[in-house]
XYZ file of N, CA and C in Angstrom:
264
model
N 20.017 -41.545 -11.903
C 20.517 -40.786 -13.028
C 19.927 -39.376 -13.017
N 18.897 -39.335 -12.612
C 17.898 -37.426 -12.230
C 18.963 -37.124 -11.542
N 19.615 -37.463 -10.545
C 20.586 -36.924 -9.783
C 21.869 -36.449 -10.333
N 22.025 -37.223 -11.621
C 23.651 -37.013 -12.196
C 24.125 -37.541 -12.039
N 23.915 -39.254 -11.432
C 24.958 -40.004 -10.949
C 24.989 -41.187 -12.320
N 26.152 -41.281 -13.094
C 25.819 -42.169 -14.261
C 27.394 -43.735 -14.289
N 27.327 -43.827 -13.032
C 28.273 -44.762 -12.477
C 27.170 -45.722 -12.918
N 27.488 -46.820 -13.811
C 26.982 -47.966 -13.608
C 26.830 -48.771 -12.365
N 27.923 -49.455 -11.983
C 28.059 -50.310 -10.856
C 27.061 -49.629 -9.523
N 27.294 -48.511 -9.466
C 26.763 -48.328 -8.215
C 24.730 -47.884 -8.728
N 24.369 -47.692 -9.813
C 23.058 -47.981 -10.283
C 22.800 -49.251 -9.604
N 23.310 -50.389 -10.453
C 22.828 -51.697 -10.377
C 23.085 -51.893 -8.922
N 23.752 -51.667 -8.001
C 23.308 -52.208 -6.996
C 22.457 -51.175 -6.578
N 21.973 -50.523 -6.447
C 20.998 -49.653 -5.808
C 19.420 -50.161 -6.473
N 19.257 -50.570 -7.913
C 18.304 -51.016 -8.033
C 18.231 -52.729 -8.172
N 19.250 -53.220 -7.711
C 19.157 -54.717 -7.459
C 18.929 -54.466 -5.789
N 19.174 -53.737 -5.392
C 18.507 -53.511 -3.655
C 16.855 -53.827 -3.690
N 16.025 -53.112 -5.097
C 14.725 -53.130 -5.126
C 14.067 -53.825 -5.461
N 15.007 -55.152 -6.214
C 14.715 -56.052 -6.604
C 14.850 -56.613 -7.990
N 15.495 -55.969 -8.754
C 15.715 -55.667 -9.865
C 16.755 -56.910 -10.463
N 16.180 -57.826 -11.223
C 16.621 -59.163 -11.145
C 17.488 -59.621 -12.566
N 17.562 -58.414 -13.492
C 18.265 -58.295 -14.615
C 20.074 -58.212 -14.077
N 20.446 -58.526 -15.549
C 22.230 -58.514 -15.356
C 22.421 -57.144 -15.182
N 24.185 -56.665 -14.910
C 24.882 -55.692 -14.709
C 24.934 -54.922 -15.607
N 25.320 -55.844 -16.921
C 25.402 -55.534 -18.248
C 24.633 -55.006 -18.609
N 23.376 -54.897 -18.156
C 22.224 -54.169 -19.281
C 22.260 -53.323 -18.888
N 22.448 -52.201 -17.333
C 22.182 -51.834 -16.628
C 23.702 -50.659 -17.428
N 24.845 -51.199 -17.934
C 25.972 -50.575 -18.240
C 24.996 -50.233 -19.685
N 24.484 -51.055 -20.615
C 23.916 -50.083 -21.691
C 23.184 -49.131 -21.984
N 22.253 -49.537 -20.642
C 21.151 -48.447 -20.724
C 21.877 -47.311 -20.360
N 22.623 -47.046 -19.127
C 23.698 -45.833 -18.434
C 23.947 -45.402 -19.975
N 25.208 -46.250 -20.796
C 25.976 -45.837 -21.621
C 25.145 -44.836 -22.694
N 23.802 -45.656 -22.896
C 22.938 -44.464 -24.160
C 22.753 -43.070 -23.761
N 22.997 -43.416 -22.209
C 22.163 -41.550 -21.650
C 23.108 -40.846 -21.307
N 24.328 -41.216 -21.292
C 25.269 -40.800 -20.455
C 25.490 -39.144 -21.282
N 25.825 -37.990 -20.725
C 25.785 -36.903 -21.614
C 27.242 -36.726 -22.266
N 27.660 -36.448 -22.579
C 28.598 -35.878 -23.850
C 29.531 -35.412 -23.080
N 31.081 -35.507 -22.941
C 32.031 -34.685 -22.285
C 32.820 -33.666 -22.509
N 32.792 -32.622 -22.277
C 33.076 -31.604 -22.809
C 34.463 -31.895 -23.123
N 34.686 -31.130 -24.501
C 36.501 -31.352 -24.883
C 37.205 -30.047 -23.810
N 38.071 -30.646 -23.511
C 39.222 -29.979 -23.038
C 40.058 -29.362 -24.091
N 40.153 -28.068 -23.652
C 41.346 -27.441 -24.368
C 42.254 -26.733 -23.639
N 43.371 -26.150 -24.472
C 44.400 -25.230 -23.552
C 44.650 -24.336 -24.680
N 44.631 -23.077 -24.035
C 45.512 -21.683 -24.117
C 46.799 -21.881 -24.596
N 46.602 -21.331 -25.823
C 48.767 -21.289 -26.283
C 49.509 -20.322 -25.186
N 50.495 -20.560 -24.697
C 51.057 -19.605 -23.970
C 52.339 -18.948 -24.774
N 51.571 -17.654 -25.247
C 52.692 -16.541 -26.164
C 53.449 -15.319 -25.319
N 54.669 -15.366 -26.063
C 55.788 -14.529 -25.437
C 55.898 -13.552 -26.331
N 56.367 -12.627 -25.865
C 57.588 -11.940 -26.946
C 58.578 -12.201 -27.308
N 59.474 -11.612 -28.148
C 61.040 -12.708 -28.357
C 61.696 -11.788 -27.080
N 62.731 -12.762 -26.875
C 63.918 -12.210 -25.702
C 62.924 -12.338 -24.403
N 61.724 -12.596 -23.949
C 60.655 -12.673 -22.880
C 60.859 -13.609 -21.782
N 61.136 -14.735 -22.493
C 60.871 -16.268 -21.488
C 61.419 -17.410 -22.154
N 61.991 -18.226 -21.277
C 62.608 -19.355 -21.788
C 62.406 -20.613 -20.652
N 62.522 -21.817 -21.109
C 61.991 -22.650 -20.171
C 62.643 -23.765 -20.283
N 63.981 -24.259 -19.048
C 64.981 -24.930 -18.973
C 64.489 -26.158 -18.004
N 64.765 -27.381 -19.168
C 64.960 -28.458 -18.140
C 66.489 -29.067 -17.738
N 66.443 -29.513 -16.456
C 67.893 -30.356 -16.571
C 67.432 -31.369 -16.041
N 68.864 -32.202 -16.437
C 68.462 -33.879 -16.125
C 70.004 -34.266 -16.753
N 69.982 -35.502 -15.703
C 71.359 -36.601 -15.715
C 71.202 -37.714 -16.873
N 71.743 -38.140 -17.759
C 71.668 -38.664 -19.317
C 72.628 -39.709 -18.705
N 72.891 -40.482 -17.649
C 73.974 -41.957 -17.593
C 75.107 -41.156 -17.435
N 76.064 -42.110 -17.385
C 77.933 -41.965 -17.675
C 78.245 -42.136 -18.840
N 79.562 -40.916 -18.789
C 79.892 -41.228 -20.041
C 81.765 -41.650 -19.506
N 82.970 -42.003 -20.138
C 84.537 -42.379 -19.614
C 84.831 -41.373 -20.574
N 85.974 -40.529 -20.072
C 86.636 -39.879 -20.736
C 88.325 -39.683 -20.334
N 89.127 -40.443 -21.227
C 90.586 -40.662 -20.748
C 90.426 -41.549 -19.225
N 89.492 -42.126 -19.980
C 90.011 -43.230 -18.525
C 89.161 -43.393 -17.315
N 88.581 -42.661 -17.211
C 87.731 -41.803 -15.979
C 85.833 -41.696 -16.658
N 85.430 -42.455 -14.958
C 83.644 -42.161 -15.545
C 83.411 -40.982 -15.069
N 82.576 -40.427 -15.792
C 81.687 -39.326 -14.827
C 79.838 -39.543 -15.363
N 79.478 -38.963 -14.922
C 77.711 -38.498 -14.818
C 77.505 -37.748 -15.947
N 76.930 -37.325 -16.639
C 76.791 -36.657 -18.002
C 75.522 -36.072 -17.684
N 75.719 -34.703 -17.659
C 74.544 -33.604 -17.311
C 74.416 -33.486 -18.449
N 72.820 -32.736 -18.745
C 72.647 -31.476 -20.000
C 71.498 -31.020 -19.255
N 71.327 -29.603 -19.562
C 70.009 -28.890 -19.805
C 69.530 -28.497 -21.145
N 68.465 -28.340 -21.466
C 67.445 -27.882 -22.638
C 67.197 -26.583 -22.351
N 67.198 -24.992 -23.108
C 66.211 -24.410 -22.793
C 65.635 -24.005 -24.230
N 64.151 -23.998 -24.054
C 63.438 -23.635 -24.869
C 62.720 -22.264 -24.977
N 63.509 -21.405 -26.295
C 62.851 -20.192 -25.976
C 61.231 -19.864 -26.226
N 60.299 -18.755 -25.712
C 59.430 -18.807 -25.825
C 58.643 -18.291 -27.021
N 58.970 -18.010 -27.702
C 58.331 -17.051 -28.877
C 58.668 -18.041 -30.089
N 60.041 -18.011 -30.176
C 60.609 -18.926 -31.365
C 60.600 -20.571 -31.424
N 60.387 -20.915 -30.204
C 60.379 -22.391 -29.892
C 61.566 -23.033 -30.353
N 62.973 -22.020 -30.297
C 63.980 -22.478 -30.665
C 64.127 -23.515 -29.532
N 65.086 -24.404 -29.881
C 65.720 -25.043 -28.505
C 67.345 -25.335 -28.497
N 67.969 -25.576 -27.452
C 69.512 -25.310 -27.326
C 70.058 -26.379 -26.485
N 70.622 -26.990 -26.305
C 71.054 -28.260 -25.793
C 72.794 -27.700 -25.025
């Protein structure tokens, strides 16, 4: 653990190598009390101007019959960037 290494499993076998005759389990609590704190993750809003950027997905939605006849049923989305309008 001086090293930074706070993998349980691979502790316990390294000190069951030395002889260390206790369970796995204890070996996961003791780790778990010391283990340090993980930093939160965050993200950056990504801001536009209006009229700037827009961000289109497409994708196939099944069949749809029309007069008789199947076809594939496309749409795209785009989402503008400023307004977070969206358009189908």
């Amino acid at each position: 653990m001086a090293e930074g290494v706070f993998n349980a499993r691979k502790l316990y076998g390294e000190i069951q190598a030395q002889g260390y005759p206790g369970k796995e389990s204890k070996v996961r609590e003791f780790v778990h009390e010391r283990r340090p704190d993980k930093e939160p993750v965050g993200s950056v809003r990504f801001e536009t101007a209006p009229g700037e950027q827009g961000q289109v997905d497409w994708g196939s939605f099944g069949f749809i019959t029309h007069h008789g006849r199947t076809y594939r049923l496309y749409a795209f989305v785009m989402t503008l960037g400023w307004s977070r309008a969206s358009y189908l």
